[in-house]
Coordinates of C-alpha atoms in Angstrom, one line a residue:
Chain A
X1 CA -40.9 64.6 -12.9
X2 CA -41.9 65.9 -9.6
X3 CA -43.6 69.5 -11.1
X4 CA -45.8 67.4 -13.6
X5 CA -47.0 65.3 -10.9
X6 CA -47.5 68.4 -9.3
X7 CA -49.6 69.4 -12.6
X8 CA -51.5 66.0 -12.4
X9 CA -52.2 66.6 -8.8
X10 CA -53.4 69.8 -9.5
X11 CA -55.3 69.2 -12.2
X12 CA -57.3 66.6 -10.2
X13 CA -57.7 69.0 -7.1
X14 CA -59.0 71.8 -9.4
X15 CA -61.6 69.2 -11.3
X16 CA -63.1 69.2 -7.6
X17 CA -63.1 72.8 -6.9
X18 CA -60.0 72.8 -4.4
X19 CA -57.2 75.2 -4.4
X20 CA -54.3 73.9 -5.8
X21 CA -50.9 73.1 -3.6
X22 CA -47.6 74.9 -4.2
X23 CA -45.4 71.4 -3.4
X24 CA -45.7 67.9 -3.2
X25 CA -43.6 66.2 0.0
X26 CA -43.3 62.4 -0.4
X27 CA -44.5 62.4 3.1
X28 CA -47.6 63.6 2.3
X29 CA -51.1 60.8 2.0
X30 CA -53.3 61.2 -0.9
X31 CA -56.7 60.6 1.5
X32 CA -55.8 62.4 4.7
X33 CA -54.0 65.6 3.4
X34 CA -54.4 65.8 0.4
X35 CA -58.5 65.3 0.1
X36 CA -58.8 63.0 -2.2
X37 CA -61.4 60.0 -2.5
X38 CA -61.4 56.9 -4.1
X39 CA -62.6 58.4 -7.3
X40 CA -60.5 61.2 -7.5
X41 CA -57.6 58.6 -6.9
X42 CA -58.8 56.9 -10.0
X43 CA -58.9 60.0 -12.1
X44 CA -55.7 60.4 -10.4
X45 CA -54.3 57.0 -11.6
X46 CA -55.8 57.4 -15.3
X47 CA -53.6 61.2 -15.3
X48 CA -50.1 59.2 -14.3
X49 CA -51.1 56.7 -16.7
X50 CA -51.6 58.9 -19.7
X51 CA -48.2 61.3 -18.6
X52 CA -46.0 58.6 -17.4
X53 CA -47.2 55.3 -18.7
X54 CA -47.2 53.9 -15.4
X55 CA -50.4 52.2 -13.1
X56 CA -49.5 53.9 -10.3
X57 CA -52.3 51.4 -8.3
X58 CA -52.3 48.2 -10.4
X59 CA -50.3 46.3 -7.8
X60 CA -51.8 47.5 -4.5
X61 CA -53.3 50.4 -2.8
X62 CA -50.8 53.3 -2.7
X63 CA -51.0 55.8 0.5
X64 CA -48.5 58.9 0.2
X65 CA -47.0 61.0 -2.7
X66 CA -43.4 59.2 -2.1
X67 CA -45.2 55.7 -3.0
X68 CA -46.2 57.1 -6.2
X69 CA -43.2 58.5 -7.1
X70 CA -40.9 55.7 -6.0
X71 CA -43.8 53.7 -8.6
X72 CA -43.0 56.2 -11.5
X73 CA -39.2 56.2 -11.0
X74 CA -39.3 52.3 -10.8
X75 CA -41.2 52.1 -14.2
X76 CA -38.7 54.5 -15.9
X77 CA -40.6 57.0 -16.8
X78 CA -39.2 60.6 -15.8
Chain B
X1 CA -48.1 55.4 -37.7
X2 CA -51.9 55.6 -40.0
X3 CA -53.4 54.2 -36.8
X4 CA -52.1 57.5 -34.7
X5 CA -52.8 59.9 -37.9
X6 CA -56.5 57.8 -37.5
X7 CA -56.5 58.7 -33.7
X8 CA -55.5 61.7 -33.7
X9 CA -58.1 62.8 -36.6
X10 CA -60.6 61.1 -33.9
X11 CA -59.8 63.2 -31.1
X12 CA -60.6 66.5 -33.4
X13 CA -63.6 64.9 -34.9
X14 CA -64.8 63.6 -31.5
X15 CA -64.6 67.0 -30.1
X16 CA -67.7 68.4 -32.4
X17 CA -70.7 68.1 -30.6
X18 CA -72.6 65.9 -33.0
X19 CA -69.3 63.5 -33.3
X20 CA -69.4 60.9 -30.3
X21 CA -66.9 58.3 -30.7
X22 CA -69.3 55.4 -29.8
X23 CA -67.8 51.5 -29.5
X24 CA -69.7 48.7 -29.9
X25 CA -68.8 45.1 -29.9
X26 CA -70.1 42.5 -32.1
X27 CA -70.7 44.8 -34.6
X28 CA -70.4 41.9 -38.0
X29 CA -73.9 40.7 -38.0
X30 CA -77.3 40.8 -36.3
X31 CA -78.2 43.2 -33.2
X32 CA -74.4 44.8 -32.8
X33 CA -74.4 45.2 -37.0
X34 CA -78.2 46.8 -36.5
X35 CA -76.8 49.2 -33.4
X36 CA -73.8 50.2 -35.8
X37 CA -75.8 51.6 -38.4
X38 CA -78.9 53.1 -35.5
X39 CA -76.2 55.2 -34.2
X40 CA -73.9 55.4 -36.9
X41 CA -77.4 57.3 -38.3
X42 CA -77.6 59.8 -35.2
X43 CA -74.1 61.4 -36.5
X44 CA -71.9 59.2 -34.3
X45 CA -68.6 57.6 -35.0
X46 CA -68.6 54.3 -34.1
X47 CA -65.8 52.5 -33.0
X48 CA -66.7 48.7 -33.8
X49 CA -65.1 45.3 -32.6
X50 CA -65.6 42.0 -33.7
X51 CA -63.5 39.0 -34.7
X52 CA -63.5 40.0 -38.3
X53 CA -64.7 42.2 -40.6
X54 CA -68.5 41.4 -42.3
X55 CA -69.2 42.4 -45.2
X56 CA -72.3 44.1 -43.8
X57 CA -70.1 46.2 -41.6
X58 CA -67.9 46.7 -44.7
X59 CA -70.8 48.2 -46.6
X60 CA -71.4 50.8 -43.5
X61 CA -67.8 51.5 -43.7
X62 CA -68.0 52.3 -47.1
X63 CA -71.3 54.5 -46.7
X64 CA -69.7 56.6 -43.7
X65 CA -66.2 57.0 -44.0
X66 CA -64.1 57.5 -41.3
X67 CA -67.3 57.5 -38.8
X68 CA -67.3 53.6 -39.4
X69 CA -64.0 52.2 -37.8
X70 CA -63.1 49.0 -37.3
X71 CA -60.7 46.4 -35.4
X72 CA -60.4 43.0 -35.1
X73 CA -60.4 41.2 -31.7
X74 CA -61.4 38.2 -30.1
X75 CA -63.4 38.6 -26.9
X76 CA -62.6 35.5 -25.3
X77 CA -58.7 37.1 -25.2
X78 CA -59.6 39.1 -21.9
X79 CA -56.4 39.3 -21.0
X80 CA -55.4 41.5 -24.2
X81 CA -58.2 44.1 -24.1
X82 CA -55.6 46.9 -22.8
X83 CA -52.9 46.3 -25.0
X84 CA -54.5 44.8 -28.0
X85 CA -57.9 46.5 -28.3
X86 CA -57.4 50.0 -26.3
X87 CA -53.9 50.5 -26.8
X88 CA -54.1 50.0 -30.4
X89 CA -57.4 51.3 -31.2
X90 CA -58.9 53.6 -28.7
X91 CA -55.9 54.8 -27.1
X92 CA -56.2 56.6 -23.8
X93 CA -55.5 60.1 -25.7
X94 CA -58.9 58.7 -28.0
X95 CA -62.3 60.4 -26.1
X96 CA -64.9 57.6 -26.1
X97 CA -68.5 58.8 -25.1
X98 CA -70.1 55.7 -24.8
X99 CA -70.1 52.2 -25.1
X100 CA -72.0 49.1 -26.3
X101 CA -71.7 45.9 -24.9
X102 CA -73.5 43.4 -26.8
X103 CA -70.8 41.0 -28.2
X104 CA -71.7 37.6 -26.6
X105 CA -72.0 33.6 -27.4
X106 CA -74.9 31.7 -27.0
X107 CA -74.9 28.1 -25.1
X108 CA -78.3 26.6 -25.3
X109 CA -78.1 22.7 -23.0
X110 CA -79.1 21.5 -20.3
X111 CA -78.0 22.2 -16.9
X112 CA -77.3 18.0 -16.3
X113 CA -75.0 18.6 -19.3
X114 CA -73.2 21.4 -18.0
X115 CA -69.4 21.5 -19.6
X116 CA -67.0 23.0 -16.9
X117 CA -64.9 24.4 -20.4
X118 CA -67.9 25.8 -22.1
X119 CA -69.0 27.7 -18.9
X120 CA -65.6 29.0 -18.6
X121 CA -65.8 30.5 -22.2
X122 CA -69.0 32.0 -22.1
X123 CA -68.4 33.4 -18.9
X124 CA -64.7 34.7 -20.8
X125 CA -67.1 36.1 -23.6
X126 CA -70.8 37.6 -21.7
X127 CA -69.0 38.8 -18.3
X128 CA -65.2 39.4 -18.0
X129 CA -64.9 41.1 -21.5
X130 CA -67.5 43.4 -21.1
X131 CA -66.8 44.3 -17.5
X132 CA -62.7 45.1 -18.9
X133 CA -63.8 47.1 -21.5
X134 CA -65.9 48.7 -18.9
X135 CA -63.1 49.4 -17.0
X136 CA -60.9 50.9 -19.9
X137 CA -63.7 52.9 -21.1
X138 CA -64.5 54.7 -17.6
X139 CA -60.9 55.3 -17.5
X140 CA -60.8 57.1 -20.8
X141 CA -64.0 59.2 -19.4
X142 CA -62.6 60.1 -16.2
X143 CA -59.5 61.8 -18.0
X144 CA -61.8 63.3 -21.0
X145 CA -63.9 64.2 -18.1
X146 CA -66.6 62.8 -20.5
X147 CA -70.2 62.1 -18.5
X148 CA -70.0 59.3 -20.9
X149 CA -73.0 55.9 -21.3
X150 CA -72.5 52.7 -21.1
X151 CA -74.8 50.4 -22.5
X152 CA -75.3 46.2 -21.8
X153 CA -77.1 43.9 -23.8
X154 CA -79.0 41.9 -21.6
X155 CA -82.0 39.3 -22.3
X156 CA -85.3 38.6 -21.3
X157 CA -84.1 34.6 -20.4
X158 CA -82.7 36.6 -17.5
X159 CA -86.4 37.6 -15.8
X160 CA -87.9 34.7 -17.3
X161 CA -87.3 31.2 -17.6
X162 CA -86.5 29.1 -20.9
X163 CA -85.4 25.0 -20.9
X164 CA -81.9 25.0 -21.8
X165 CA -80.9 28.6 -21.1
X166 CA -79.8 28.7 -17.7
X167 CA -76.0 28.9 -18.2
X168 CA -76.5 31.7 -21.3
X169 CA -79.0 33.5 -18.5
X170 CA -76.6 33.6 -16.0
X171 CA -74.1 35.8 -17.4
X172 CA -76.6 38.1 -18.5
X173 CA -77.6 38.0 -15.4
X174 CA -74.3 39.2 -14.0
X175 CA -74.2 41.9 -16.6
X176 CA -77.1 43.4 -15.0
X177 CA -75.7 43.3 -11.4
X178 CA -72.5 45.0 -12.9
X179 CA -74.5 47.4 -14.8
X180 CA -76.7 48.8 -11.6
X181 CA -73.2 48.8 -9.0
X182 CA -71.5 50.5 -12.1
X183 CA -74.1 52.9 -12.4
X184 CA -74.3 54.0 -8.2
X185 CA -70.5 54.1 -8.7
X186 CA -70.0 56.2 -11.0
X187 CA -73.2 58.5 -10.9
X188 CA -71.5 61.5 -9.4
X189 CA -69.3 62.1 -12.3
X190 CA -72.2 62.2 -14.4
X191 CA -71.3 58.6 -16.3
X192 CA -74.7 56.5 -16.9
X193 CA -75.0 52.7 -17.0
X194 CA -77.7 50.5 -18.2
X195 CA -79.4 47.6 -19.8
X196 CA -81.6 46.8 -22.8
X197 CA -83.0 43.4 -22.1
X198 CA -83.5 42.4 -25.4
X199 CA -86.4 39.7 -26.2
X200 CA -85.7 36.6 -29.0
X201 CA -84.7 38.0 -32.1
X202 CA -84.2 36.7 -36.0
X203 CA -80.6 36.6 -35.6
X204 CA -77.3 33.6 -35.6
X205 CA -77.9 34.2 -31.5
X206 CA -81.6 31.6 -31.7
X207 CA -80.0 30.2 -34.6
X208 CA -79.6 26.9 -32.9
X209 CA -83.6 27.1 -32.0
X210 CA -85.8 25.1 -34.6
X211 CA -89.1 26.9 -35.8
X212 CA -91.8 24.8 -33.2
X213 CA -89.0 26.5 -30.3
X214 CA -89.1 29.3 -31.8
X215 CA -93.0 30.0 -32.3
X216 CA -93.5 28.6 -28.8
X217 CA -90.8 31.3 -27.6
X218 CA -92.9 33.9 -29.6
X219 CA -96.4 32.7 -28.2
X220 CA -95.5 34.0 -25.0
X221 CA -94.7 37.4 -26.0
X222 CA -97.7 39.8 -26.1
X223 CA -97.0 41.0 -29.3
X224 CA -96.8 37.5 -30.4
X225 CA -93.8 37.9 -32.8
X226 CA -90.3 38.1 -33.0
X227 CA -88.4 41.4 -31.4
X228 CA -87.3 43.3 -34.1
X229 CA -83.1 44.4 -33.7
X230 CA -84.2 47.7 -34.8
X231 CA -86.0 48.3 -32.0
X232 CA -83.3 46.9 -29.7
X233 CA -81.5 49.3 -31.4
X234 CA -83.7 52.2 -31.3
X235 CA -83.5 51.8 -27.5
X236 CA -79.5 51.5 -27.4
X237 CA -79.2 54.8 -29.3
X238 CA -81.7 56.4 -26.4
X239 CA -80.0 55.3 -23.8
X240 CA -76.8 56.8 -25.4
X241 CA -78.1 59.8 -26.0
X242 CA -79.0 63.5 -24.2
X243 CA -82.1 62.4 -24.0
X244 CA -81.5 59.9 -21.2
X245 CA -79.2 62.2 -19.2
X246 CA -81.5 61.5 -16.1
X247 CA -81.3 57.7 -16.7
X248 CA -79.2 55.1 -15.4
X249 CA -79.3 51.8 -13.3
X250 CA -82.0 50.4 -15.0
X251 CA -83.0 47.9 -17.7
X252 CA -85.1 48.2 -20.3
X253 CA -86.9 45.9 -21.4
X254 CA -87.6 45.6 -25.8
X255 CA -89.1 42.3 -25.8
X256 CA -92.4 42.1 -27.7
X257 CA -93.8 42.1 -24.2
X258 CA -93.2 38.6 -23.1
X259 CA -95.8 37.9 -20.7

């Protein structure tokens, strides 16, 4: 589960013209470290939806990789 | 299993540059059923919603094939849009290009008669269905990366006054304040929102209106007649198209030039 997130993540981070990262820590925030902005988080959202089946932000604002994760696992989807 | 085989055979077809998968609700009768066939005739495939199928809409089906799809929904069920009218029909894996919200109810009384149920369901109808479908379709853009349109019916009783339309105008009204937010939100990943503020038209929507309304209505348009649903329609299928790609957050008014 964990490398196609890291696919999704990419994906999004190449979209905007940034380099892609090599590993996702849990620890890691979507905003601060990872760059993105609210819209990128929804494109973000709408790629974990389509791979996992999952609304990763239906329930509340979500701020690190592990949240999203935890969010997947929960749902079943791996 | 036909409905994926029909989805998947979308997503190739949608791919072709002159193959825009294009829904539009209220497409059984009157303006949505005169939109269908406008961009239906540009080489789109339209993906068209109403309660149930017309026979008018059947006829298009039979003239276009494939292009002319069709599923059955009811509006008012905004809680189901996801499941019931995305899931099934345009599924997230589907590219949509643009959309057409123009499905709506009329309520014509006035405002001392006000019926706290009725408001509720026209407000179900002309404001929360668009603005979910709204939702779904961006979210199909951003993962298509689509720079996709989105289209609202609006109507002139929104800019100016009519006895006994102040609860229709209202939502219309809203649809408009959606429309521009929707548009500065979404701007910089190239996906367009606008109106067509459509004047009094010939169709089921004045039905309720009897001819001395209806002339008076008409008297007050510079044109002095009746706005014509193909030129509503005419003005959707710009708005949808190329040649608006520096367009968005505005209305449009095709009214007969009410004055």
């Amino acid at each position: 589960m964990s490398s196609s997130l890291l696919a999704v993540v990419n994906e999004v981070r190449t979209n905007k013209g940034q380099p892609s990262v090599e590993a996702l820590a849990s620890s890691l925030r979507w905003r601060e470290d990872l760059g993105f902005e609210s819209l990128d988080l929804a494109e973000l959202t709408v790629r974990i939806e389509e791979k996992f089946g999952v609304d990763v932000f239906a329930d509340g604002i979500v701020t690190t990789v592990g949240e999203v994760v935890r969010k997947i696992e929960k749902a079943g989807r791996t | 299993m036909a409905q994926k085989a029909q989805s998947e055979e979308l997503s190739k077809d949608a791919r072709q540059p002159m193959s825009k998968n294009i829904l539009i609700t209220g497409v059984s009768q009157g303006l949505g059923l005169a939109i269908a066939r406008a961009v239906l005739a540009e080489g789109c495939t339209v993906s068209g919603v109403s309660r149930r199928l017309s026979g008018h809409y059947a006829a298009l089906q039979e003239k276009h094939g494939s292009r002319a799809r069709f599923h059955a929904f009811d509006l008012s069920r905004t809680d189901d849009i996801k499941t019931e009218l995305f899931d099934k029909f345009l599924p997230l894996e589907t590219p949509l290009h643009g959309l057409v919200n123009n499905a709506a109810v009329a309520y014509d009384d006035l405002v001392s008669n006000l019926d706290g149920a009725r408001l509720r369901a026209l407000f179900e109808v002309n404001v929360f269905a668009p603005m979910v479908i709204t939702k779904q379709a961006i979210r199909s853009m951003l993962l298509h990366r689509v720079a996709g349109s989105l289209v609202h019916i609006s109507s002139v009783s929104v800019h100016t006054g009519y006895k006994g339309l102040a609860m229709y105008a209202s939502t219309k009204g809203a649809l408009e304040a959606f429309s521009k937010n929707t548009a500065r939100e979404w701007g910089e990943r190239g996906i367009r929102s606008n109106c067509v503020v459509a004047g009094f038209m010939e169709t089921a929507m004045s039905g309720t209106l009897t001819p001395a309304q209806k002339e008076k209505i008409y008297q007050r348009t510079a044109l002095k007649r009746a706005t014509a649903p193909g030129s509503v329609a005419a003005a959707v299928c710009y708005l949808l198209g190329e040649g608006a790609a520096s367009v968005t957050g505005q209305n449009l008014v095709v009214d007969s030039g009410t004055i």
